[in-house]
mmCIF file of C-alpha atoms in Angstrom:
data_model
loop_
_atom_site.group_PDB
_atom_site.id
_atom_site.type_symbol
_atom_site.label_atom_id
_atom_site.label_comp_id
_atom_site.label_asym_id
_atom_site.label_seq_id
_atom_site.Cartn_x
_atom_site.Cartn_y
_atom_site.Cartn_z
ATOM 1 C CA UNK A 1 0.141 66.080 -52.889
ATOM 2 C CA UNK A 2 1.802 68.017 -50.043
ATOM 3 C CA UNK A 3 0.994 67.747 -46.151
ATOM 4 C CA UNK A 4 -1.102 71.066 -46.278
ATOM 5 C CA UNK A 5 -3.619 69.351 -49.214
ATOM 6 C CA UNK A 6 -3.612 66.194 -47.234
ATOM 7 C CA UNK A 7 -4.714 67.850 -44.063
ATOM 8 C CA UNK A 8 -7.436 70.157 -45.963
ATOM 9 C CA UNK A 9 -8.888 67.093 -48.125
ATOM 10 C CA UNK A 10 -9.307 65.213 -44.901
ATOM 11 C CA UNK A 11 -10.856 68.357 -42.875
ATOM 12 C CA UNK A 12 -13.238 68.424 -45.537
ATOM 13 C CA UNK A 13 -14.197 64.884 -45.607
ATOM 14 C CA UNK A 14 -14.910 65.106 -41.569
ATOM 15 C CA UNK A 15 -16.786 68.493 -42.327
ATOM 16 C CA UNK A 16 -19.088 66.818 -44.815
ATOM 17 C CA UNK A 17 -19.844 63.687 -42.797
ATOM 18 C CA UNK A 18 -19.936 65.987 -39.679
ATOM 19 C CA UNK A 19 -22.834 67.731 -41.438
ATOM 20 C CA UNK A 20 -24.767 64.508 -42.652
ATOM 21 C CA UNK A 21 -25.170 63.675 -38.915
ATOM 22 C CA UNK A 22 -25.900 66.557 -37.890
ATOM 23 C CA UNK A 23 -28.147 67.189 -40.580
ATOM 24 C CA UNK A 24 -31.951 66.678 -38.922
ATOM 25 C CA UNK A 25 -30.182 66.672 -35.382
ATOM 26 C CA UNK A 26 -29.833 70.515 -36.253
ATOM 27 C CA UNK A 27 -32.288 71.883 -39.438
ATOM 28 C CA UNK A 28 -35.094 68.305 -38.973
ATOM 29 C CA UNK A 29 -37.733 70.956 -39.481
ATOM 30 C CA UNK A 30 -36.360 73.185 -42.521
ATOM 31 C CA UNK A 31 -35.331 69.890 -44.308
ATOM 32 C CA UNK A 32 -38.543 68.359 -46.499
ATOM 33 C CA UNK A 33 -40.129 65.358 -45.458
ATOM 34 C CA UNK A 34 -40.793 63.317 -48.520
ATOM 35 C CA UNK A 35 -41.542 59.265 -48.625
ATOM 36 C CA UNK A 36 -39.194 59.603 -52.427
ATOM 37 C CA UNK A 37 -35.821 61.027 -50.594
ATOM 38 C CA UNK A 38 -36.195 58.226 -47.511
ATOM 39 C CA UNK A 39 -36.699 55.340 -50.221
ATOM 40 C CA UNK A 40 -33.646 56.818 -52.510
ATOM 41 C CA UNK A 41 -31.899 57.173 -48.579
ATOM 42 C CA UNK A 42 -32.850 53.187 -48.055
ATOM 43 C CA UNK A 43 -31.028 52.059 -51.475
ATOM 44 C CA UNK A 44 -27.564 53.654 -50.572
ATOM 45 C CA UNK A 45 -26.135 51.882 -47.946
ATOM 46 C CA UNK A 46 -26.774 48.067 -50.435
ATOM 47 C CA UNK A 47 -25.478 50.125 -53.430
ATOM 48 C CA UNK A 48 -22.500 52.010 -52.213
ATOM 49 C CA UNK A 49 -21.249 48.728 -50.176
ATOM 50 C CA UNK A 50 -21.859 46.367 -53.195
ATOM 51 C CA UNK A 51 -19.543 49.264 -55.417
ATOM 52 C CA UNK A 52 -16.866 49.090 -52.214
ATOM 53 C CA UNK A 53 -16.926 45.393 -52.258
ATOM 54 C CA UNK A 54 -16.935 44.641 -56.255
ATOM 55 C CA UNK A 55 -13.290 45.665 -56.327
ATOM 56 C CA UNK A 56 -12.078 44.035 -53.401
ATOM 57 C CA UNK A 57 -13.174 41.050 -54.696
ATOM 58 C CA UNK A 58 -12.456 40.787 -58.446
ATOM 59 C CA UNK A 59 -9.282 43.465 -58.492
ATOM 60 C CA UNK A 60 -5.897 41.905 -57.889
ATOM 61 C CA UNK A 61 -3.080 43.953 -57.608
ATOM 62 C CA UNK A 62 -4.992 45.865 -60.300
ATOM 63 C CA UNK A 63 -5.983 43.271 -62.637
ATOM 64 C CA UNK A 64 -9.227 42.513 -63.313
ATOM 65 C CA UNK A 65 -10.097 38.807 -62.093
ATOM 66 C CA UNK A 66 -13.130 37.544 -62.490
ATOM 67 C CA UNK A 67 -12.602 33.665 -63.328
ATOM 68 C CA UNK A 68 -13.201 30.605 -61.154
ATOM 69 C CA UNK A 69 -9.374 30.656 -60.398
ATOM 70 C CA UNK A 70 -9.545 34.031 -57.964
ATOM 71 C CA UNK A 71 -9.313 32.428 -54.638
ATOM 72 C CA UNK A 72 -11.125 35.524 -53.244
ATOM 73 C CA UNK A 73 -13.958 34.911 -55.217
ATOM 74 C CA UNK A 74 -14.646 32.023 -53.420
ATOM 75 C CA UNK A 75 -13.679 32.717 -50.495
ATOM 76 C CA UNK A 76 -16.508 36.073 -50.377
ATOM 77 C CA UNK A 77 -18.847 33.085 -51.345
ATOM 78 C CA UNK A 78 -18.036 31.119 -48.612
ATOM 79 C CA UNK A 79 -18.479 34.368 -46.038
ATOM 80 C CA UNK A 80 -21.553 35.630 -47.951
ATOM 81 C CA UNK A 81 -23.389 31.769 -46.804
ATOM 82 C CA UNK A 82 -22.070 32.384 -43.303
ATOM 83 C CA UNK A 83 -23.328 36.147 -43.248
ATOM 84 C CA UNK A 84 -26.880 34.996 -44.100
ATOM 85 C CA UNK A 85 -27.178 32.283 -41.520
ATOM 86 C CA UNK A 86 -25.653 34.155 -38.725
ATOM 87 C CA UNK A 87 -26.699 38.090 -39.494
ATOM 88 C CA UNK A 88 -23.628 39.222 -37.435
ATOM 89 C CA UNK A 89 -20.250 40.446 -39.107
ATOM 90 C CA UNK A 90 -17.270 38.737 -36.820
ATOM 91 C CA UNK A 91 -18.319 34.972 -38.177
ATOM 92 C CA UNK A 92 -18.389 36.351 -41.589
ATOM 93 C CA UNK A 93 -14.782 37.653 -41.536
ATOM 94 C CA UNK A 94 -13.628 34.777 -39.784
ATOM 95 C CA UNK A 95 -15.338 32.152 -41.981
ATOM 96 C CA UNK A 96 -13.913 34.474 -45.237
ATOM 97 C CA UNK A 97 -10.354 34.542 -43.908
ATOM 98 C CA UNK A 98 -10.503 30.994 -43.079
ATOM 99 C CA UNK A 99 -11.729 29.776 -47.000
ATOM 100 C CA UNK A 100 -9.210 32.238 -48.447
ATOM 101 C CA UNK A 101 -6.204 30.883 -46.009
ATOM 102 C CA UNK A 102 -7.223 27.006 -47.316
ATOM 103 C CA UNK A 103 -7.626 27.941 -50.599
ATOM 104 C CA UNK A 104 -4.513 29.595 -50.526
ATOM 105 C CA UNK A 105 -2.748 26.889 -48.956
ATOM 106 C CA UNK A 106 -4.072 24.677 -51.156
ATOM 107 C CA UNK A 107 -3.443 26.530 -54.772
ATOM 108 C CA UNK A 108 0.241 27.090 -53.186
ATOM 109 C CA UNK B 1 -30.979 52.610 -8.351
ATOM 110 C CA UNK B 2 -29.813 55.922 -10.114
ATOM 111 C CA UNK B 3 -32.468 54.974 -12.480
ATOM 112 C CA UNK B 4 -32.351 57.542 -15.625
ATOM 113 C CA UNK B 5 -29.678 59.597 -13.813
ATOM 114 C CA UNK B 6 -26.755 60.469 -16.215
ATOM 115 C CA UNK B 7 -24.523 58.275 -15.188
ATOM 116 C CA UNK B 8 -26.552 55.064 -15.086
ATOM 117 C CA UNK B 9 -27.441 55.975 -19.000
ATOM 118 C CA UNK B 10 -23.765 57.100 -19.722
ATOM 119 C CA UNK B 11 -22.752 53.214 -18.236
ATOM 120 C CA UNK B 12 -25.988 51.567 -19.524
ATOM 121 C CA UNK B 13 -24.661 53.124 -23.147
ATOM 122 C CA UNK B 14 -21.328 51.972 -22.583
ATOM 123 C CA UNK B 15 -22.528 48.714 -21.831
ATOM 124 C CA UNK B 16 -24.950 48.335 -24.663
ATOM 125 C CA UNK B 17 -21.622 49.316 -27.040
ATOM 126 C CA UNK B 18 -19.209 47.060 -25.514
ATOM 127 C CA UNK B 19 -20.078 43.640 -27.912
ATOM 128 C CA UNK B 20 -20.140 45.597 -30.754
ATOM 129 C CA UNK B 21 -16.177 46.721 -29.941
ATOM 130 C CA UNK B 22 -15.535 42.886 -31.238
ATOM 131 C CA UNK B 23 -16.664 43.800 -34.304
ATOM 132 C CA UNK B 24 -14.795 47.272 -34.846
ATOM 133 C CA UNK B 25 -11.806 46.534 -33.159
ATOM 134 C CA UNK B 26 -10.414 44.327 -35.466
ATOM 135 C CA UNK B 27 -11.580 46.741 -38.326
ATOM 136 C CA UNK B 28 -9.814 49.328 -36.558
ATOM 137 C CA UNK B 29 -6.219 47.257 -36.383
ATOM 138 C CA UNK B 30 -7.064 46.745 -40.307
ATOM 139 C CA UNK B 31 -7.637 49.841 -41.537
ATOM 140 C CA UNK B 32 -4.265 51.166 -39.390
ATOM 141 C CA UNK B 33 -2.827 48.849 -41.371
ATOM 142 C CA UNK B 34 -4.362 49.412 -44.841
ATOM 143 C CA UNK B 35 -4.044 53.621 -44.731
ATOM 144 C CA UNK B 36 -0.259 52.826 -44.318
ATOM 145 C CA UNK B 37 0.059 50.219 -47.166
ATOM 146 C CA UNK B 38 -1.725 52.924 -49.228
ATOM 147 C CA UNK B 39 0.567 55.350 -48.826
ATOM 148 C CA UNK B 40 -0.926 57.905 -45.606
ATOM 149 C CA UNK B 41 1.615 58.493 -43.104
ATOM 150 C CA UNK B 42 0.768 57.553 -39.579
ATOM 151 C CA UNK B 43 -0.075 60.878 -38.401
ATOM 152 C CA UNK B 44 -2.678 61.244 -41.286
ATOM 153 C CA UNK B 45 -4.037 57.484 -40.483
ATOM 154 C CA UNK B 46 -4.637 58.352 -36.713
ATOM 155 C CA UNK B 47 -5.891 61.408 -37.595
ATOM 156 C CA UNK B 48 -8.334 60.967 -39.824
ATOM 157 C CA UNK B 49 -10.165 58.214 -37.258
ATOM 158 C CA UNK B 50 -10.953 61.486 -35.365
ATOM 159 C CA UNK B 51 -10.959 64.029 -38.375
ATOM 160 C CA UNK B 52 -13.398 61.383 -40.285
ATOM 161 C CA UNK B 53 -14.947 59.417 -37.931
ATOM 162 C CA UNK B 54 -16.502 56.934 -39.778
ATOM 163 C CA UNK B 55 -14.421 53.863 -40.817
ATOM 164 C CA UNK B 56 -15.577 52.510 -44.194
ATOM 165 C CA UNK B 57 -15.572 56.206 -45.492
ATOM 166 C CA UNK B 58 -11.960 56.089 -44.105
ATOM 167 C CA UNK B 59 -10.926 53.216 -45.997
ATOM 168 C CA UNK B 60 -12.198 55.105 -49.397
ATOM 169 C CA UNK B 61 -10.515 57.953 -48.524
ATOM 170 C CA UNK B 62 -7.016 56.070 -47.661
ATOM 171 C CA UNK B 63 -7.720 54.261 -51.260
ATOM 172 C CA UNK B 64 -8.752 57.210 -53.106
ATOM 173 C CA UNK B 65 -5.577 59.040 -51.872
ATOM 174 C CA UNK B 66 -3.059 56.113 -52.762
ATOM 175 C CA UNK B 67 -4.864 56.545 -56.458
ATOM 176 C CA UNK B 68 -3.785 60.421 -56.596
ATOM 177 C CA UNK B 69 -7.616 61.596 -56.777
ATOM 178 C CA UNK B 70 -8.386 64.910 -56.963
ATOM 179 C CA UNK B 71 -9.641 66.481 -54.132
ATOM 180 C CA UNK B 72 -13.378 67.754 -54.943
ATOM 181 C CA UNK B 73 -13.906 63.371 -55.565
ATOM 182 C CA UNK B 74 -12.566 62.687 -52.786
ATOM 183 C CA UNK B 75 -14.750 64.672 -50.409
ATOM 184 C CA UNK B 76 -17.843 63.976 -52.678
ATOM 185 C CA UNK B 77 -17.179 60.252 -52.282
ATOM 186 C CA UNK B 78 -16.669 59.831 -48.241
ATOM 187 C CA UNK B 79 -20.279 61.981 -48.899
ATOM 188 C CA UNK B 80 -21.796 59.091 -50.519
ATOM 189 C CA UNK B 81 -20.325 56.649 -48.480
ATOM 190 C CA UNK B 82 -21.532 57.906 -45.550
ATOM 191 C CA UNK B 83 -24.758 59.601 -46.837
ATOM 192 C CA UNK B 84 -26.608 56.826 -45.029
ATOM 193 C CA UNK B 85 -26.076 58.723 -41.764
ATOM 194 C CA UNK B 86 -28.715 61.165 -42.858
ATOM 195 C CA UNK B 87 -30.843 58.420 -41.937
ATOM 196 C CA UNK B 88 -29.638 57.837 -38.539
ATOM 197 C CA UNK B 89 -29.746 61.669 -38.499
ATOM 198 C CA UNK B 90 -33.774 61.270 -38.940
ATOM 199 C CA UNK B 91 -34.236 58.817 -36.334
ATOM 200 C CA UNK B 92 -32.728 60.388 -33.004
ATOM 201 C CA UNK B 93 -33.420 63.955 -34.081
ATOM 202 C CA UNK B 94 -37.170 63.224 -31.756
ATOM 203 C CA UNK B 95 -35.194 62.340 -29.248
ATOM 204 C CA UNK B 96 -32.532 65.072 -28.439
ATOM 205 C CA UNK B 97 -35.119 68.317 -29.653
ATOM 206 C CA UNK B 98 -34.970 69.927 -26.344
ATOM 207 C CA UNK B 99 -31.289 69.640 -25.926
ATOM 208 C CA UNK B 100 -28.629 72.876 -25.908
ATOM 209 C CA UNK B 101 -26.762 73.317 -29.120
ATOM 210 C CA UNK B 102 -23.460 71.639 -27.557
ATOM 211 C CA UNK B 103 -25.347 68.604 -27.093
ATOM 212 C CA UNK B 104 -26.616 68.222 -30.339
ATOM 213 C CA UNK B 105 -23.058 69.099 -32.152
ATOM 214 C CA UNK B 106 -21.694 66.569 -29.814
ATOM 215 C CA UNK B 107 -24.006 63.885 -30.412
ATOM 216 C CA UNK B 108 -23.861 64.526 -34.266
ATOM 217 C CA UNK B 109 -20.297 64.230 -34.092
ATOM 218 C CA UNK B 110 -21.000 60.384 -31.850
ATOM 219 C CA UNK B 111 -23.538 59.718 -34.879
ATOM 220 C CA UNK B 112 -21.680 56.468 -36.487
ATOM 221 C CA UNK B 113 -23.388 53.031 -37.239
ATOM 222 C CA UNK B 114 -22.596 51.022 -34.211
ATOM 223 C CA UNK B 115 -23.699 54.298 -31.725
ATOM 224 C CA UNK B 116 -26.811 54.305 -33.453
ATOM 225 C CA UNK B 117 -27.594 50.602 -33.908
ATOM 226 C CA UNK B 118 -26.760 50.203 -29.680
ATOM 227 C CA UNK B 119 -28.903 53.154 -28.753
ATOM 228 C CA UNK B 120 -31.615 53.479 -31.139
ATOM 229 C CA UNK B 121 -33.524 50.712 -28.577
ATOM 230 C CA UNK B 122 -32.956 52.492 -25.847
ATOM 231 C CA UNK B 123 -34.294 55.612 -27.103
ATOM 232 C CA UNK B 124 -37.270 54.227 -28.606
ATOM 233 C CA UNK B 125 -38.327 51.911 -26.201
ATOM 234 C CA UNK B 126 -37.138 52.866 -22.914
ATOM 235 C CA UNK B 127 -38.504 55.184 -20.809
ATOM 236 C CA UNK B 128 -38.620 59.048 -22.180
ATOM 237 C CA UNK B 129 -36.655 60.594 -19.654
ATOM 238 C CA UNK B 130 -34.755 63.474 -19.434
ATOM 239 C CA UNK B 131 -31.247 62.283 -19.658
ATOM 240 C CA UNK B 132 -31.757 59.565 -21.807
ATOM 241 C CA UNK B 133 -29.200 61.177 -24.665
ATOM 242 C CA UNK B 134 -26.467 60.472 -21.760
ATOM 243 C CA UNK B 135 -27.448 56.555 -23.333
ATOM 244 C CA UNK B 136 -26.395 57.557 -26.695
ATOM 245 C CA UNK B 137 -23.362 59.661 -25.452
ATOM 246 C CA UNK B 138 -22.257 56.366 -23.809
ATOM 247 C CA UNK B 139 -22.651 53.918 -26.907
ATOM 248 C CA UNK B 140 -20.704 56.898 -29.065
ATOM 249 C CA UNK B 141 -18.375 57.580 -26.307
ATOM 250 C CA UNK B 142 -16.948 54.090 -26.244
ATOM 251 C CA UNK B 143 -17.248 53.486 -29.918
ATOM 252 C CA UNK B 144 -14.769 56.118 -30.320
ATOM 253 C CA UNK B 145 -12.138 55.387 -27.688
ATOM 254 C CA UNK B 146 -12.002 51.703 -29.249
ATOM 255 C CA UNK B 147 -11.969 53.134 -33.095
ATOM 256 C CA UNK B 148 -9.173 55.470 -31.796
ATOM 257 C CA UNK B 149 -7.153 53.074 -29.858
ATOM 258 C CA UNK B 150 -7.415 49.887 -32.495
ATOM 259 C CA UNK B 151 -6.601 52.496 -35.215
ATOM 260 C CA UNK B 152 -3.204 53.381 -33.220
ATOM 261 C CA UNK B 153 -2.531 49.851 -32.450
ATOM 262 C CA UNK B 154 -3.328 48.963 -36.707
ATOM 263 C CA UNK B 155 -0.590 51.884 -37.491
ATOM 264 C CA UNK B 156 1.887 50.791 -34.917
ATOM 265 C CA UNK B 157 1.720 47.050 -36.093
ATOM 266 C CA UNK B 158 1.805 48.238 -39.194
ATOM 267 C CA UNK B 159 4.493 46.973 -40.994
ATOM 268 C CA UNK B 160 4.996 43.921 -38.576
ATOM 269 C CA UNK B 161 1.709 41.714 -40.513
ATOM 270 C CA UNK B 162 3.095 40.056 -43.557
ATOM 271 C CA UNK B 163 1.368 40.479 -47.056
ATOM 272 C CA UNK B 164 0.770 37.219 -47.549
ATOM 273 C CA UNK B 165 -1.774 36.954 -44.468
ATOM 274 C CA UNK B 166 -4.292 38.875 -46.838
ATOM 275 C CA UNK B 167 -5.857 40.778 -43.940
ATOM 276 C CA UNK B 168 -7.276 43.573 -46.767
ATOM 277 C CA UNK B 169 -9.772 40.878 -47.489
ATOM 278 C CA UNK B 170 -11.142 41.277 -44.149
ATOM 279 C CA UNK B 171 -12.396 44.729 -45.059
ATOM 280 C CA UNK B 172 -14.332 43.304 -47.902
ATOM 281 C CA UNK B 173 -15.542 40.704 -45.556
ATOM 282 C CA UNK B 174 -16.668 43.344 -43.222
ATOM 283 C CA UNK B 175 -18.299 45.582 -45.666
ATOM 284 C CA UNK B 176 -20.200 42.123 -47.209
ATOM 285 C CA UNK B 177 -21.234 41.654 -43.602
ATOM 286 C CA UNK B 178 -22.799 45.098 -43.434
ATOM 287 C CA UNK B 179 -24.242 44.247 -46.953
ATOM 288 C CA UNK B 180 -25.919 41.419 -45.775
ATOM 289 C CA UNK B 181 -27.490 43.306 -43.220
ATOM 290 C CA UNK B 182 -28.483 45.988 -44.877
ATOM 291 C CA UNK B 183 -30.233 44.103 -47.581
ATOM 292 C CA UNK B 184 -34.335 43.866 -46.648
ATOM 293 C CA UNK B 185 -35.961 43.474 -49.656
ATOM 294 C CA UNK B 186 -35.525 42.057 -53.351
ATOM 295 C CA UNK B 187 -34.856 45.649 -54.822
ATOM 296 C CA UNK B 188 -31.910 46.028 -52.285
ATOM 297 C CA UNK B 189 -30.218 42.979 -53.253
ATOM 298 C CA UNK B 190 -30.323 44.640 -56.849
ATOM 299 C CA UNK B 191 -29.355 47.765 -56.374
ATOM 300 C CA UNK B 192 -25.967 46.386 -54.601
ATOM 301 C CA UNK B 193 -25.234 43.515 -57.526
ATOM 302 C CA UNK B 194 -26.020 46.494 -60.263
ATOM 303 C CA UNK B 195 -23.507 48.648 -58.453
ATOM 304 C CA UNK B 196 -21.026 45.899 -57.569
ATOM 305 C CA UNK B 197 -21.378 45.410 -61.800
ATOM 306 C CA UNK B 198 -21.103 48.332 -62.781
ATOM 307 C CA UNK B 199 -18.083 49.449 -60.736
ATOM 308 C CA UNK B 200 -15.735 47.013 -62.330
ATOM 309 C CA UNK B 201 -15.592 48.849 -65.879
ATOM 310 C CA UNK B 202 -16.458 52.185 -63.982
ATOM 311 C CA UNK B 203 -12.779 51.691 -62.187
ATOM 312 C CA UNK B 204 -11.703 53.104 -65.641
ATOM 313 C CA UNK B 205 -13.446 56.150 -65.629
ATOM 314 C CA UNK B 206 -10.990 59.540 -65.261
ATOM 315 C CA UNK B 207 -10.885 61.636 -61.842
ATOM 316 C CA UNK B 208 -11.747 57.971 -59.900
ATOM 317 C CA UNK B 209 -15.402 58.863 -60.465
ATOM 318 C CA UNK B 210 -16.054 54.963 -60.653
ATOM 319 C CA UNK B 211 -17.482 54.672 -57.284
ATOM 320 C CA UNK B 212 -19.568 57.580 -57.234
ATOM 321 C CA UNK B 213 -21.369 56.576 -60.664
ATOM 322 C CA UNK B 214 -21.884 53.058 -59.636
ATOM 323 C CA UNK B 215 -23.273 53.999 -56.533
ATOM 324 C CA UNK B 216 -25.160 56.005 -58.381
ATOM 325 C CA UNK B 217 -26.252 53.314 -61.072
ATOM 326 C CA UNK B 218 -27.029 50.750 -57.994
ATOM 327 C CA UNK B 219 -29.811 53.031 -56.464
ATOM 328 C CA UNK B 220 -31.221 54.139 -59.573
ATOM 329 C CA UNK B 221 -31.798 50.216 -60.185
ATOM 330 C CA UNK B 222 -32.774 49.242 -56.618
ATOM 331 C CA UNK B 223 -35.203 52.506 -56.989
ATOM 332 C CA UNK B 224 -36.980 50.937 -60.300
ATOM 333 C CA UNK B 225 -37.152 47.494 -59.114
ATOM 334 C CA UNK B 226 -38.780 48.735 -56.243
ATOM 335 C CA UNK B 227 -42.378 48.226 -57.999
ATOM 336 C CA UNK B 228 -41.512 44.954 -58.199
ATOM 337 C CA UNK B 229 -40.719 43.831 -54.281
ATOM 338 C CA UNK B 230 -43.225 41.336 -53.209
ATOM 339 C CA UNK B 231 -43.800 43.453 -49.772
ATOM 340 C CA UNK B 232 -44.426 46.336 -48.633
ATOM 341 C CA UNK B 233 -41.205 47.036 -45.551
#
C-alpha cells in the first residue's frame, strides 16, 4: 500500500479511538444508559487481550505451536504465576523474559 | 500551599503518572522496535504514537499492516481494541461537565489507560475543586511525552537489538499483565480463554477478521457465563 493509504488508515484509526474517549466526555447525556451495554463494555478488555495474547504465544514464525516443546508456552506460564501474586505488569515481563531466556539457553 | 491551584494539580498529576512511566517506557522502546520489524517505516512508527495514541491498539495496527489487511479491518480492529476507553469515557465525564469544549477535546485526546488509572483517585476522592481536571491533564500530559520519547528511542535502536533476545515476547507479557488485571470475576477469566481459543483457527479467516470474531466470541461467552459468577462485582 502506498504512503498516502498508510497515512489515511492510520488517521482513521486515531479518529476512531479519538471518538471512543471522547465519547461521554462530549454526548454522556444523548448516549443510553443501560446496565446490558456496561456489562458487554466489562467483558472486552479480558476478551480482546486473551485474542492479542493467544497468538503471541502459540504462533511461531507463523506456525501453529501448541505442544509442550514451545518455550514460550512456558515461559507465559511462568509470568502468568508472577502476574497473580504481584498484580503489577514490570515483574511479569521481567519474570517472562527471564523463563524464556533459561529455557532458551537451555533447549540451545 | 497553592492547594487546588492549576499548577499544584498539573504537578500533583505528573507526579501521580511518574511510576507508571516504568511500566510504559519499556513498552514504548518495544513497540519502536516491533512497528519496524513489521514493516512501518520510522516516520509512520513515531507517528502513529501521536496519530493513535494508544499503544496496544498500535501494536495491532503495526501487525495488521505487516499482514496486508485491508483498510476498513484495520480501523474496525484498533476500535475493538480500544473500545474499553468508552468506559474510562463514562467515568470522568462527572468530572469535567462544566469545562469549555477545548478542554474536553483535550482531555479526550489524554484519555489512555495509565492517565485514567493515575487520576481516576484523584478525581473521585479528592476534593471537588475547580481545577481539579489540571490533575488529569498532568497524569495524560506526562504519559504522552514518555510514550512519545520511548517510541523514538524503540525506532532509533531499532535495528541495533538482535532477534534472538525475543523482546516481542515482552508485548505478550505486557498484554498478560493487563489481562491479569483486568480479570475480576469467573466469567472474565472465560471470556479471555474462549477468545484466546478461538483466535488460533480464526487466524485463518480471510480479510484478518480473526481478531475481531474472537473478540467477539470471548464476550459473547464471558456475557453467558455471567449467570454463573458466584458474586455480584
Amino acid at each position: 500500500m502506498s504512503t498516502t493509504a498508510l497515512l489515511l488508515t492510520m488517521a482513521a484509526c486515531g479518529l476512531v479511538t479519538f471518538l471512543i474517549r471522547l465519547s461521554f466526555i462530549a454526548f454522556g447525556r444523548y448516549l443510553p444508559d443501560d446496565p446490558r451495554i456496561e456489562a458487554f463494555l466489562g467483558y472486552v478488555p479480558p476478551a480482546i487481550l486473551g485474542a492479542l495474547i493467544g497468538p503471541e504465544i502459540f504462533m511461531l514464525g507463523g506456525n501453529l505451536n501448541a505442544t509442550p516443546d514451545n518455550p514460550r508456552l512456558w515461559a507465559a506460564l511462568v509470568a502468568l504465576l508472577v502476574a497473580r501474586l504481584t498484580r503489577s505488569v514490570l515483574p511479569t515481563i521481567a519474570a517472562g523474559m527471564a523463563a524464556l531466556w533459561a529455557i532458551q539457553a537451555w533447549l540451545a | 500551599m497553592f492547594d487546588g491551584a492549576p499548577r499544584a494539580e498539573f504537578l500533583g498529576g505528573v507526579r501521580a503518572e511518574l511510576p507508571l512511566l516504568l511500566g510504559v517506557v519499556p513498552f514504548g522502546l518495544i513497540f519502536g522496535v516491533l512497528g519496524l520489524a513489521a514493516g512501518l517505516p520510522g516516520w509512520a512508527v513515531v507517528l502513529s504514537s501521536s496519530l493513535i495514541f494508544a499503544g496496544s491498539s498500535q501494536v495491532v495496527f503495526a501487525q495488521l499492516w505487516g499482514g496486508a489487511t485491508p483498510p476498513p479491518v484495520m480501523v474496525a480492529t484498533v476500535g475493538v481494541v480500544n473500545l474499553r476507553h468508552l468506559l474510562y469515557s463514562a467515568a470522568v465525564t462527572e468530572y469535567l461537565r462544566e469545562l469549555p469544549w477545548r478542554w474536553k477535546l483535550l482531555l479526550a485526546y489524554l484519555l489512555t489507560d495509565e492517565a485514567f488509572a493515575a487520576a481516576i483517585g484523584r478525581l473521585r476522592d479528592g476534593p471537588a475543586t475547580a481545577h481539579r481536571h489540571w490533575f488529569l491533564c498532568g497524569t495524560g500530559f506526562t504519559l504522552w511525552s514518555g510514550w512519545q520519547l520511548s517510541t523514538l528511542a524503540g525506532v532509533l535502536l531499532g535495528t541495533a537489538i538482535p532477534e534472538r533476545w525475543s523482546l516481542d515476547f515482552s508485548i505478550a507479557l505486557t498484554f498478560l499483565a493487563l489481562l491479569v488485571l483486568s480479570v475480576h470475576r469467573r466469567s472474565d477469566a472465560w471470556a479471555a480463554i474462549a477468545a484466546a481459543a478461538v483466535v488460533l483457527p480464526a487466524l485463518a479467516l480471510p480479510h484478518k477478521l480473526g481478531l475481531l470474531v474472537a473478540a467477539g466470541v470471548g464476550i459473547a461467552v464471558g456475557m453467558f457465563m455471567r449467570r454463573f459468577d458466584r458474586e455480584k462485582p
